[in-house]
Coordinates of C-alpha atoms in Angstrom, one line a residue:
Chain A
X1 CA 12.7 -25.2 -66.6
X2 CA 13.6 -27.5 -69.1
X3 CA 14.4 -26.7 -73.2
X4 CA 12.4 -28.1 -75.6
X5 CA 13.6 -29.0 -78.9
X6 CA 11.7 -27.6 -82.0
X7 CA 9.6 -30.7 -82.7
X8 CA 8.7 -31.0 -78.6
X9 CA 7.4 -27.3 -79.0
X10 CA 5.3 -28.1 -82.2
X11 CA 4.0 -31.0 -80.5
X12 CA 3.0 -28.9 -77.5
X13 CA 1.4 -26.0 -79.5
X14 CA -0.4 -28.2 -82.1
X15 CA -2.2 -29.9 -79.3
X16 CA -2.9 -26.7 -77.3
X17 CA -4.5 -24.9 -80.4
X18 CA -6.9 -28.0 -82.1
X19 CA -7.4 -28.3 -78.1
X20 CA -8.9 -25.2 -78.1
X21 CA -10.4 -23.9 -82.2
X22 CA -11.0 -19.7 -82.7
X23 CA -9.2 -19.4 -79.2
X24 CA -6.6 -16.7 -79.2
X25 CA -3.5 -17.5 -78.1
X26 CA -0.4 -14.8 -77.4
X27 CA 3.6 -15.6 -78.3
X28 CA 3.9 -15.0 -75.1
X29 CA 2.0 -17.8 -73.9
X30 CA 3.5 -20.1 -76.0
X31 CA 6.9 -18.5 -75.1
X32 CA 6.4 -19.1 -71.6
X33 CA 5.0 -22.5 -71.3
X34 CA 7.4 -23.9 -73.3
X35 CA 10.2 -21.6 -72.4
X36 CA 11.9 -20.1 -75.5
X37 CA 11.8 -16.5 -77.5
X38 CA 9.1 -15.3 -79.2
X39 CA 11.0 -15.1 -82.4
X40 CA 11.3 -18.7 -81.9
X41 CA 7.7 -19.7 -81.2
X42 CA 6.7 -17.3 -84.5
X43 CA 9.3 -20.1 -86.6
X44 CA 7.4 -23.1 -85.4
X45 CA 3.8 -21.7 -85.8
X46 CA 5.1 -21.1 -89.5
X47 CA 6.0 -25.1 -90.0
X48 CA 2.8 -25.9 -88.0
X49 CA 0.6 -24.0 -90.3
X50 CA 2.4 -25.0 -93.2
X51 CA 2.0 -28.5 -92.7
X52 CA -1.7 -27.9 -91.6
X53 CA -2.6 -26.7 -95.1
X54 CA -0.7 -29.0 -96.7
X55 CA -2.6 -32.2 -95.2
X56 CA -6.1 -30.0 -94.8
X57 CA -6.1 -30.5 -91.2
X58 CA -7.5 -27.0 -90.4
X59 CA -6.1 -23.4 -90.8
X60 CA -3.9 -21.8 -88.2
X61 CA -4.0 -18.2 -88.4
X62 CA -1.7 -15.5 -87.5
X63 CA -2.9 -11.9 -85.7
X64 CA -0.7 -9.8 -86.1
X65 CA -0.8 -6.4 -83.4
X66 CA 0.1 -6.3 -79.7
X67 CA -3.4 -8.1 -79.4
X68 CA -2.6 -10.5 -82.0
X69 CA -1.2 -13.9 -81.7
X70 CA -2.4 -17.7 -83.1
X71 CA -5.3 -19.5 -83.5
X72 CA -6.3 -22.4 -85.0
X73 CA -9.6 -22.8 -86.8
X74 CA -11.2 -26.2 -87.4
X75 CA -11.4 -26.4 -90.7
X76 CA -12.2 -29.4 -92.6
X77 CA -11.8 -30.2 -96.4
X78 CA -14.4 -30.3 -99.3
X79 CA -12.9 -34.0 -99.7
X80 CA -12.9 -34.8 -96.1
X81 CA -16.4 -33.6 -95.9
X82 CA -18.1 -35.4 -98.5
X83 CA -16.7 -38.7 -97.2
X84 CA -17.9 -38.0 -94.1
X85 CA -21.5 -37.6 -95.6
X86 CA -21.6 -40.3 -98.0
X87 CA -20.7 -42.7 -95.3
X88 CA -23.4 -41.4 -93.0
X89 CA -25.7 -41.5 -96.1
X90 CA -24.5 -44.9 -96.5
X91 CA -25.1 -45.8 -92.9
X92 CA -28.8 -44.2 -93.0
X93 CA -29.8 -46.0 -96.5
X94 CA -29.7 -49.5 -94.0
X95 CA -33.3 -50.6 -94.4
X96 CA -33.2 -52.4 -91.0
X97 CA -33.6 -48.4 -89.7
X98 CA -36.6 -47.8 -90.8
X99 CA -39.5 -47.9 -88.3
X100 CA -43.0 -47.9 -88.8
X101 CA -44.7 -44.9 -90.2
X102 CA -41.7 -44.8 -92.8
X103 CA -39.4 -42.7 -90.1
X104 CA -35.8 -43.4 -90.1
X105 CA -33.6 -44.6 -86.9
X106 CA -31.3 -42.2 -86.5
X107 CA -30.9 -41.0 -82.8
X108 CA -27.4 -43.6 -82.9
X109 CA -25.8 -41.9 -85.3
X110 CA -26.5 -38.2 -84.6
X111 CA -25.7 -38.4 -81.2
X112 CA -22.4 -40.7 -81.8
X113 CA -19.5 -38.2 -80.5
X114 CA -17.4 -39.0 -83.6
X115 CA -20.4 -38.3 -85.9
X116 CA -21.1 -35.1 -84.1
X117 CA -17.9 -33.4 -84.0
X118 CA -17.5 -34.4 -87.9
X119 CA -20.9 -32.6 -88.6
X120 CA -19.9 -29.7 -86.4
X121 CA -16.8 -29.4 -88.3
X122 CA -18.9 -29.2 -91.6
X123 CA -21.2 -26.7 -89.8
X124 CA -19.0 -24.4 -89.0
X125 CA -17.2 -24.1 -92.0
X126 CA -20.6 -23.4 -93.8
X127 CA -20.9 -20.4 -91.2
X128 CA -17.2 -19.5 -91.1
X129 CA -17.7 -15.9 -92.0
X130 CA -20.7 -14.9 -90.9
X131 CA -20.4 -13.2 -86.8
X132 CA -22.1 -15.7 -84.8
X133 CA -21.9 -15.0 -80.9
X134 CA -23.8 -18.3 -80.3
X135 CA -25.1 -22.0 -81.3
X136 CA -28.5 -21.7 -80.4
X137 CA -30.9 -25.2 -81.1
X138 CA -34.2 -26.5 -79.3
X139 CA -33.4 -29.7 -77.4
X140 CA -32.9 -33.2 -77.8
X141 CA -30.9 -34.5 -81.0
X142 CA -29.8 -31.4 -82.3
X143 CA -27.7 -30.8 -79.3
X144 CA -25.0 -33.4 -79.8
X145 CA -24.1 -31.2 -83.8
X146 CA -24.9 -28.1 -82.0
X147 CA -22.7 -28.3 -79.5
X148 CA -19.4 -29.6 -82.0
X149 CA -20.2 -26.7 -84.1
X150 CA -19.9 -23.8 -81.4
X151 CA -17.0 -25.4 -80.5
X152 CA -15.5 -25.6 -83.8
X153 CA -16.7 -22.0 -83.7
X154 CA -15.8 -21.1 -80.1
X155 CA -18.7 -19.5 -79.1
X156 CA -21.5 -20.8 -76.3
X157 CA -24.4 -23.1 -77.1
X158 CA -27.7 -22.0 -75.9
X159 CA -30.3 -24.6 -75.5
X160 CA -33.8 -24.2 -76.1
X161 CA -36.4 -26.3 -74.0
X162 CA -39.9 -27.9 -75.1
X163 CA -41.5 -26.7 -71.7
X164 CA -40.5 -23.8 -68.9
X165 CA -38.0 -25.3 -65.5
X166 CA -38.4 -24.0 -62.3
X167 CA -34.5 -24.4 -62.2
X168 CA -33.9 -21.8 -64.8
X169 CA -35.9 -19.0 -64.0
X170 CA -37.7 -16.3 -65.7
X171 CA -38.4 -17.3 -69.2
X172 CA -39.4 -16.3 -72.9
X173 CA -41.6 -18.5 -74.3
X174 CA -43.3 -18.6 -77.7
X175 CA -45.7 -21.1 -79.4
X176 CA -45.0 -22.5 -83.0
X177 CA -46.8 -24.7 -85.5
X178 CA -45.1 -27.9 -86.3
X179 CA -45.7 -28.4 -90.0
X180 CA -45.1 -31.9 -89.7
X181 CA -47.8 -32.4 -87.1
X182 CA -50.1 -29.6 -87.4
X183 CA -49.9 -29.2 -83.7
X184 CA -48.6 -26.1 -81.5
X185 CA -46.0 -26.8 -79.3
X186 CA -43.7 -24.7 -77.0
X187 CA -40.5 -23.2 -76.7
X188 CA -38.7 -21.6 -73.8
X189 CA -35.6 -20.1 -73.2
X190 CA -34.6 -18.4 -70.2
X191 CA -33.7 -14.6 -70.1
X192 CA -30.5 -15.5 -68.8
X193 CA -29.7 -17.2 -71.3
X194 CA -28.2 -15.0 -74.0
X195 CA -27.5 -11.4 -73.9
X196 CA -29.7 -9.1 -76.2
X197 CA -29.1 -8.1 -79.7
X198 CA -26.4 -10.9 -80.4
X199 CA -25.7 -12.9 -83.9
X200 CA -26.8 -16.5 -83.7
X201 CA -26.5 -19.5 -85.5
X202 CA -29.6 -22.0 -85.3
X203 CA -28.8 -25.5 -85.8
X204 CA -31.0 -29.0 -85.6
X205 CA -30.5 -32.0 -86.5
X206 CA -33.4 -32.6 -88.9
X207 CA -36.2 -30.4 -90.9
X208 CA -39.2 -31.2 -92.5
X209 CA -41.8 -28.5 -92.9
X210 CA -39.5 -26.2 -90.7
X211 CA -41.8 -25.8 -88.2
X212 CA -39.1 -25.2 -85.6
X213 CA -36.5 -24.1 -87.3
X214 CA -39.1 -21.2 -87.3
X215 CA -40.0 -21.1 -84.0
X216 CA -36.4 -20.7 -83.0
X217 CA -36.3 -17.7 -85.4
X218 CA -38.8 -16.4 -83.9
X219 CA -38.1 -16.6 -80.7
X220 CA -34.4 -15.2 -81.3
X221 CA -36.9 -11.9 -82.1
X222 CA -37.7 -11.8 -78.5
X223 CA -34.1 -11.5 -77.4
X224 CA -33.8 -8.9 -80.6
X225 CA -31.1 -11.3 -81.9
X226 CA -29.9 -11.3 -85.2
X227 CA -29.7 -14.7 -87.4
X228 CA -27.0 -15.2 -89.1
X229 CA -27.8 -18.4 -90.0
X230 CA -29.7 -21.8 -89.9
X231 CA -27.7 -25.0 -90.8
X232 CA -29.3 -28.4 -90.4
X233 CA -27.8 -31.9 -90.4
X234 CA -30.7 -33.9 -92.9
X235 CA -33.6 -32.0 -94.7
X236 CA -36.7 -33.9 -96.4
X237 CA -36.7 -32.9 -99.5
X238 CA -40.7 -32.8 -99.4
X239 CA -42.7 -30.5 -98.7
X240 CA -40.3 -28.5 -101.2
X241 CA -41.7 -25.5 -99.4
X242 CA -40.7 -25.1 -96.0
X243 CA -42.1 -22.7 -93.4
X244 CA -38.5 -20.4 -93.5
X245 CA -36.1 -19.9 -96.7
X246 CA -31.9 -19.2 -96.5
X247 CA -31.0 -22.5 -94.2
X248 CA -28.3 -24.8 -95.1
X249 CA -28.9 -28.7 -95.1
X250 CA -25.8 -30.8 -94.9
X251 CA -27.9 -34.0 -96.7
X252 CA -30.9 -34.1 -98.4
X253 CA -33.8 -37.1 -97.4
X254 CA -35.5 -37.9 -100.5
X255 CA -37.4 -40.7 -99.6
X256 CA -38.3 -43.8 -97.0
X257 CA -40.3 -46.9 -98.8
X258 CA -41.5 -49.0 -96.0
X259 CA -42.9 -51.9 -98.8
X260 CA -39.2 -51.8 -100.3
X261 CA -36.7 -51.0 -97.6
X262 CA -35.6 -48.5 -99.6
X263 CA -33.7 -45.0 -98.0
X264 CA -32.9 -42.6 -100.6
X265 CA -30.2 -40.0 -99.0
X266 CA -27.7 -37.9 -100.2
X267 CA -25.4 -35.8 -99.6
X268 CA -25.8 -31.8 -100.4
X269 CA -22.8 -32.0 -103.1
X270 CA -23.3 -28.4 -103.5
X271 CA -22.0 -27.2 -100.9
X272 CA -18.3 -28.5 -101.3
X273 CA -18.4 -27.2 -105.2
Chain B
X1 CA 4.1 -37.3 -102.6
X2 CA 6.2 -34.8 -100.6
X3 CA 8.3 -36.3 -98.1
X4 CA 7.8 -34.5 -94.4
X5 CA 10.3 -33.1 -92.1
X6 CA 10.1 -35.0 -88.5
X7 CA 8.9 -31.7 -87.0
X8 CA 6.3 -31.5 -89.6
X9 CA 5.2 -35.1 -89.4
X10 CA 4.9 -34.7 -85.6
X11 CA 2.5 -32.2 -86.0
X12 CA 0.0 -33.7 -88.5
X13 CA 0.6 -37.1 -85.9
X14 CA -0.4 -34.9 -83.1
X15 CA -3.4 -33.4 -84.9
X16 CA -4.6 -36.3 -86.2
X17 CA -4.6 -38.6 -82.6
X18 CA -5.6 -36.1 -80.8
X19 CA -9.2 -35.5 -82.6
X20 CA -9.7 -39.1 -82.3
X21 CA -8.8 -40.0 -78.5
X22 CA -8.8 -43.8 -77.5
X23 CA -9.0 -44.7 -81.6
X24 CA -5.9 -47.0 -82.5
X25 CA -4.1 -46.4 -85.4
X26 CA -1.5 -48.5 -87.6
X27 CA 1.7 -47.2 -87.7
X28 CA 1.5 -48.2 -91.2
X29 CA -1.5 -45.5 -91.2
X30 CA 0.8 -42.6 -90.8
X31 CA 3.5 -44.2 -92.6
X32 CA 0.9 -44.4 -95.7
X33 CA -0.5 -40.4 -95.0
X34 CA 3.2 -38.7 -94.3
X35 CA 5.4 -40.5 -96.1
X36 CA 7.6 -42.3 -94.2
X37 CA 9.1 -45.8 -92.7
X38 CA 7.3 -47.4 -90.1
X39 CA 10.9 -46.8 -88.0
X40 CA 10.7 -43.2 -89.4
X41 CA 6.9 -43.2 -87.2
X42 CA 8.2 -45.1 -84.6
X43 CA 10.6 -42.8 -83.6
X44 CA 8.5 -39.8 -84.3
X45 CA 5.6 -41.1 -81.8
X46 CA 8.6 -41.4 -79.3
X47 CA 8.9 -37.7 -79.2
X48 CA 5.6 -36.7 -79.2
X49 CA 4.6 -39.2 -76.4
X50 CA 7.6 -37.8 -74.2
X51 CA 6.5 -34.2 -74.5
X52 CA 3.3 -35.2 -73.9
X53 CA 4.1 -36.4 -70.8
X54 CA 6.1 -33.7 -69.9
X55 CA 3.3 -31.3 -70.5
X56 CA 0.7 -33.0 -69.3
X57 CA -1.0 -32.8 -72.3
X58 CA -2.4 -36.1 -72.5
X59 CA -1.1 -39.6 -72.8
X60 CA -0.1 -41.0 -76.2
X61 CA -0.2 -45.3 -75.9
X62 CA 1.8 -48.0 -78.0
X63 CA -0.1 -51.2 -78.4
X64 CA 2.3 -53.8 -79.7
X65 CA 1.7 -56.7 -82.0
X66 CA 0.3 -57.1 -85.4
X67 CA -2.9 -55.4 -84.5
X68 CA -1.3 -52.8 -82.8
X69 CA -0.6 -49.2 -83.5
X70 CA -0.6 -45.5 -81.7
X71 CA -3.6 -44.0 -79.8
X72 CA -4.3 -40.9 -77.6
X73 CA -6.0 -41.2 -74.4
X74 CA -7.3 -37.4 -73.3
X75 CA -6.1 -37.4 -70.0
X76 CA -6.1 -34.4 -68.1
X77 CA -3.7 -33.4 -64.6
X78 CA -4.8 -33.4 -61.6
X79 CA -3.6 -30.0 -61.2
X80 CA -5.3 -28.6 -64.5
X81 CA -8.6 -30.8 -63.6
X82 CA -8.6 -28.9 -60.0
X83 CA -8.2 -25.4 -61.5
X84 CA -11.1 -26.1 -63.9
X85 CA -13.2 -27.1 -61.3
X86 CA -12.3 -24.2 -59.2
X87 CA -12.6 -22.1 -62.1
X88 CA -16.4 -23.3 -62.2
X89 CA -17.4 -22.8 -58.8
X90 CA -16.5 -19.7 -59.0
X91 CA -18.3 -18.5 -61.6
X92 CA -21.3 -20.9 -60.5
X93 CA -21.1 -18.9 -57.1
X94 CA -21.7 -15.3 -58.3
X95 CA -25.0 -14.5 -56.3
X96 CA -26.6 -13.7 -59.5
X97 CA -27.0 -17.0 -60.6
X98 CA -29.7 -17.7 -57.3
X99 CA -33.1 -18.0 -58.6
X100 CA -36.2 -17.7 -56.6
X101 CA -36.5 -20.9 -54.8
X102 CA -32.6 -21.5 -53.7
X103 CA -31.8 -22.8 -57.5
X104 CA -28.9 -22.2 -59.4
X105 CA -28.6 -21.2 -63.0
X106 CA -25.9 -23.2 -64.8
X107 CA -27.5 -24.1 -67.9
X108 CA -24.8 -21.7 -69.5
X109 CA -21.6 -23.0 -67.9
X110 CA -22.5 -26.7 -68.1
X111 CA -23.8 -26.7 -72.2
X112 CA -20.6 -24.3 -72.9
X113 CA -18.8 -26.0 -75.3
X114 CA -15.1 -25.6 -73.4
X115 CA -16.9 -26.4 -70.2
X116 CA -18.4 -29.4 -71.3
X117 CA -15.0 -30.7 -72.8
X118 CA -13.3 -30.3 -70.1
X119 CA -15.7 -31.9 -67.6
X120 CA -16.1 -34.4 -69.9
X121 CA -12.2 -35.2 -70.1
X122 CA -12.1 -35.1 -65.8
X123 CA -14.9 -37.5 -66.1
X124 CA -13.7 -39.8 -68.5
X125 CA -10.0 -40.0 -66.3
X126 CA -12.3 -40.9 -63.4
X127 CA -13.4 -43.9 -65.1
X128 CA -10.5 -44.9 -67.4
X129 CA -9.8 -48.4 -65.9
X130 CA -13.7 -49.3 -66.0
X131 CA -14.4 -51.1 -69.2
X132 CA -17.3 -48.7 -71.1
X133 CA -19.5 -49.4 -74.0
X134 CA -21.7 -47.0 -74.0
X135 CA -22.1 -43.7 -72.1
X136 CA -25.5 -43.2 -71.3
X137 CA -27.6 -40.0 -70.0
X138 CA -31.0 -38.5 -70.0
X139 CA -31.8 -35.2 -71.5
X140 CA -31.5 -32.4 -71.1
X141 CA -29.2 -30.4 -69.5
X142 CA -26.7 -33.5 -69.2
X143 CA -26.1 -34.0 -72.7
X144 CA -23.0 -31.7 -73.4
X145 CA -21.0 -33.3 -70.8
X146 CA -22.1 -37.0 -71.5
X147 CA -20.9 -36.3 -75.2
X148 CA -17.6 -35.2 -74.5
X149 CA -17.4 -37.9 -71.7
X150 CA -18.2 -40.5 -74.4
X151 CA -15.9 -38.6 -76.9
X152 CA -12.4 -38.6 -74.6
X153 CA -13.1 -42.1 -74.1
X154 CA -13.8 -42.7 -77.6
X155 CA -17.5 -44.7 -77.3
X156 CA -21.0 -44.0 -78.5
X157 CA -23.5 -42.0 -76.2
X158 CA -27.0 -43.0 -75.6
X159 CA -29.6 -40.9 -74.7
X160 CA -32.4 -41.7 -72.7
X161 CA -35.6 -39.5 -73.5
X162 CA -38.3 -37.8 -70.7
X163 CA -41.3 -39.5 -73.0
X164 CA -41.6 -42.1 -75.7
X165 CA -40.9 -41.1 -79.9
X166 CA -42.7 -42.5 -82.2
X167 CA -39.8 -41.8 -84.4
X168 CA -37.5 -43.5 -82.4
X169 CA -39.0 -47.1 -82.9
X170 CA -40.5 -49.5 -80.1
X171 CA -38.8 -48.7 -76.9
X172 CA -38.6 -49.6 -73.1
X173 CA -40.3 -47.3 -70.8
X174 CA -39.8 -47.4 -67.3
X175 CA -41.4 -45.0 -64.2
X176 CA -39.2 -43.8 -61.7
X177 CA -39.6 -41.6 -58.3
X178 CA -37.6 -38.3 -58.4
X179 CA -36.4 -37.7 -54.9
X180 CA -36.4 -33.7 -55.4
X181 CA -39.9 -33.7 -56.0
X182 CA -41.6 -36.8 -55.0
X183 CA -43.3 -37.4 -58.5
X184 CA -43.5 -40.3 -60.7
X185 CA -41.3 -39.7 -63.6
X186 CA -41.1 -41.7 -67.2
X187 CA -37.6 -42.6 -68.9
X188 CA -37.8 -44.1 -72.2
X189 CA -34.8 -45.5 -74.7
X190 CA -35.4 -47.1 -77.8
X191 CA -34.7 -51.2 -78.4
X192 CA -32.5 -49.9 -80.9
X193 CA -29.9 -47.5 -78.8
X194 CA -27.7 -50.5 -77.6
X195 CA -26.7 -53.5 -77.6
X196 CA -27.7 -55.8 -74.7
X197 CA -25.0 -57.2 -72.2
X198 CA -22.9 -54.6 -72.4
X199 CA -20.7 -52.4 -69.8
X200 CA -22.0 -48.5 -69.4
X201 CA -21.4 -45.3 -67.8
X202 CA -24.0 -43.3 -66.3
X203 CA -23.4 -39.5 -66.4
X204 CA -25.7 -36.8 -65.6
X205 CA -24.9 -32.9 -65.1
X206 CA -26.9 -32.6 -61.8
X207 CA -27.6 -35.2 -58.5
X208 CA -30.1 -33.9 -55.7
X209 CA -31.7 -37.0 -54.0
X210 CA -30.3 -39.5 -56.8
X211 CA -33.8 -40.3 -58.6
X212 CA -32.7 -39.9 -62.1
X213 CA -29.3 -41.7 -61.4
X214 CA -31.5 -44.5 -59.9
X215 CA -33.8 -44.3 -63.1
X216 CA -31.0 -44.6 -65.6
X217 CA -29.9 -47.8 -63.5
X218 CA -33.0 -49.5 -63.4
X219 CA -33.5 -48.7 -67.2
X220 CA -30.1 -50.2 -67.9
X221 CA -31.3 -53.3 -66.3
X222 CA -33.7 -53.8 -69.0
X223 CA -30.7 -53.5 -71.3
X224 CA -29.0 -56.3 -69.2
X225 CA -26.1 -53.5 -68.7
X226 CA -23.3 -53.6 -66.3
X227 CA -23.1 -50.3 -64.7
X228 CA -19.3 -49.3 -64.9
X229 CA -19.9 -46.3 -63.2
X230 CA -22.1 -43.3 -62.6
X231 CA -20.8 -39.7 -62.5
X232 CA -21.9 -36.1 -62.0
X233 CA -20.7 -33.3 -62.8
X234 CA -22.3 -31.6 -59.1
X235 CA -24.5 -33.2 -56.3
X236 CA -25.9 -31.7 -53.5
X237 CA -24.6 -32.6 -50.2
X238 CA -28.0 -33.1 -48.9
X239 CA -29.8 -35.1 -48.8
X240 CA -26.6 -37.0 -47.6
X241 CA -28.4 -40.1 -48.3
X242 CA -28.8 -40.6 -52.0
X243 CA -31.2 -42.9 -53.8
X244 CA -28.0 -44.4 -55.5
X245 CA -24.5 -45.4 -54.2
X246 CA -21.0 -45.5 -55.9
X247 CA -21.4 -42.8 -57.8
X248 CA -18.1 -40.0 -58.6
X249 CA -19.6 -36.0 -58.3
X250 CA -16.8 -33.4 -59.4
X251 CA -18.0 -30.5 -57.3
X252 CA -20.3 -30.6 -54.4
X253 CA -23.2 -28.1 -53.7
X254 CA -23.4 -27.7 -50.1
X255 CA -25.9 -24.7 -50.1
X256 CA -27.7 -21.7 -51.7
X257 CA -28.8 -19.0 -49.7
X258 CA -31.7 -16.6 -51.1
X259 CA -31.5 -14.3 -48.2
X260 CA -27.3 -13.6 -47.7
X261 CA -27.0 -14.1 -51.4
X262 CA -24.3 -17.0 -50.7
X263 CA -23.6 -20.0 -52.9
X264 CA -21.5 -22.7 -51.3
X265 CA -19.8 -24.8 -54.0
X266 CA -16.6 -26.7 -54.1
X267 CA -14.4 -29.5 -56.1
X268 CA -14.6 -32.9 -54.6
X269 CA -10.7 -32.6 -54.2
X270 CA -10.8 -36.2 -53.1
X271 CA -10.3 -37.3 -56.8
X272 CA -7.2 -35.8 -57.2
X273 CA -5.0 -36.8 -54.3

């Protein structure tokens, strides 16, 4: 097999890792796929990470150990961040979005794969030390940031449904108040679908009362799983009281006025300060 | 500003196109962020491209011109697309997936976040030469892979809903039969979700008789789409005729037997030959 030259192997790893965020990778891998020593490979993950921190592209890390090796964790900038929700504030704010009953046309933008991976990236760094085994959100539009932030993470994304499938076999299900609504609604998750006692992390794309936010806390109770967090993409900021305490909204939605077009949303500055 | 050693300006190149696959950038972009003469870039995007290639990491594209620049295109080997897809039906056949009437629990492997990325990047090679706008699915369970469909090839997604929002602004509804079960179904996307004219790809995690594939096609008609394509991440191989044609599965599902405990699954190895 062929050599490579030091910038060929940094080329290599630097895709293999942001490939693949909080996966563990051996020298040895590295050593064998692109055929040179370990001592080697150790000297370019140096420059890699070096020039990672410098730029804020995300952390590599080193584990040191027979079990150690490199990983690269998808970490995104307090600057990098805050763009990223003041153009997505921006975008929102467009009075043609707002639809009658003063919601907000959204469904584009949190479900754009660009969007999504961004938020996921925000997500995870908000969560970053806490153990989280799994993403765990209640389907539809939640799923796209859900499923960016357990990969940023690298852990599984469990889905919760609004009804019980056939096609996924015995089930847990619990009923919840929506606050928004006033009405009880369903969730179901399959006992397959998680093992017992594990950390989660609940994310959704939006939150008003909190009315599922807390039906997905409690129904982690019936798999005895531990929450280690709740982030969510946009929050209302009325009603100030919401039906669970200790989440993490990335923006804050003050306000929709039908009569003057107006969208007042912000970014949750906080958070990067 | 610092300058950057080629190896380290490599790396920050690499990083940077390949979180944003099929999105063109200047050369004067990098020559701006790292510090360096467009020749400087030129030659750096040289090297990454070649051990790219030699990798098969992915495929890094010149566009020349005034408007031109560099971008990433997430292509995946045959070879490494095969191994993932035998990698799947292996896990998809362990017997204790078989639920009481001959289904199949997958709603962990398909929403796992590597999974998903990964079928998403097959997916997106199948259809590379198709011009796409939008991908489209329906929820649930296909969302994870139409996302990272729609992100390798660097377009929105659009998802089509089981019932009509009223957040979601005035929408078309259309009926539809699912083959499985012989019912009348409802498929509804906002006005909003797309533009009209325009070229899309179908995706969906799961095909039996073809009745959602069929619905999403007939919905796009009220879009005045052009179906590109339509792909799946499994069908059945009965009912051998389907309700649609022209459509790419990645793994077939010839059978699931309660009794014997047997799951027959395989790659459509068609694809990559």
């Amino acid at each position: 097999m062929e050599r490579f030259k030091r910038n060929e192997r940094i080329a290599a790893m630097v895709k293999i890792l942001s490939d693949n965020p909080n996966r563990l990778y051996s020298l040895n891998y590295f050593a064998q796929r692109l055929n040179a020593a370990k001592s080697t490979i150790s000297e370019d993950i140096v420059i890699a990470r070096n020039v990672f921190e410098e730029l804020d592209l995300g952390r590599i890390e080193t584990v040191p150990g027979a079990a150690g090796g490199v990983k690269y964790r998808s970490k995104i900038s307090a600057a990098e961040s805050l763009d990223f929700l003041k153009g997505i504030a921006k975008m929102l704010s467009d009075p043609g979005r707002i639809i009658t009953g003063g919601f907000l046309y959204m469904a584009d933008v949190i479900s754009n794969p660009q969007v999504a991976y961004s938020a996921g990236r925000v997500l995870a760094g908000c969560f970053e030390r806490n153990p989280v085994r799994y993403v765990v959100t209640v389907e539809t539009k939640g799923i796209p940031i859900a499923l960016m932030t357990a990969r940023a993470l690298g852990v599984p994304l469990v889905i919760a449904r609004r009804d019980n499938r056939v096609t996924e076999g015995s089930a847990v299900n619990i009923n919840f108040l929506s606050g928004s609504t006033g009405r009880i609604q369903t969730m179901s998750l399959s006992k397959r679908a998680m093992e017992r006692g594990a950390e989660v992390l609940i994310i959704d794309d939006f939150m008003k009362a909190g009315g599922t936010a807390r039906g997905m806390v409690d129904l982690m109770k019936e798999f005895d799983a531990k929450v280690a967090g709740i982030g969510v993409m946009i929050t209302t900021t009325k009603p100030e009281e919401k039906l669970i305490s200790n989440y993490i909204p990335l923006m804050f939605l003050e306000g929709v006025d039908e009569k003057s077009g107006k969208v007042r949303i912000k970014p949750n500055e906080k958070l990067f300060f």
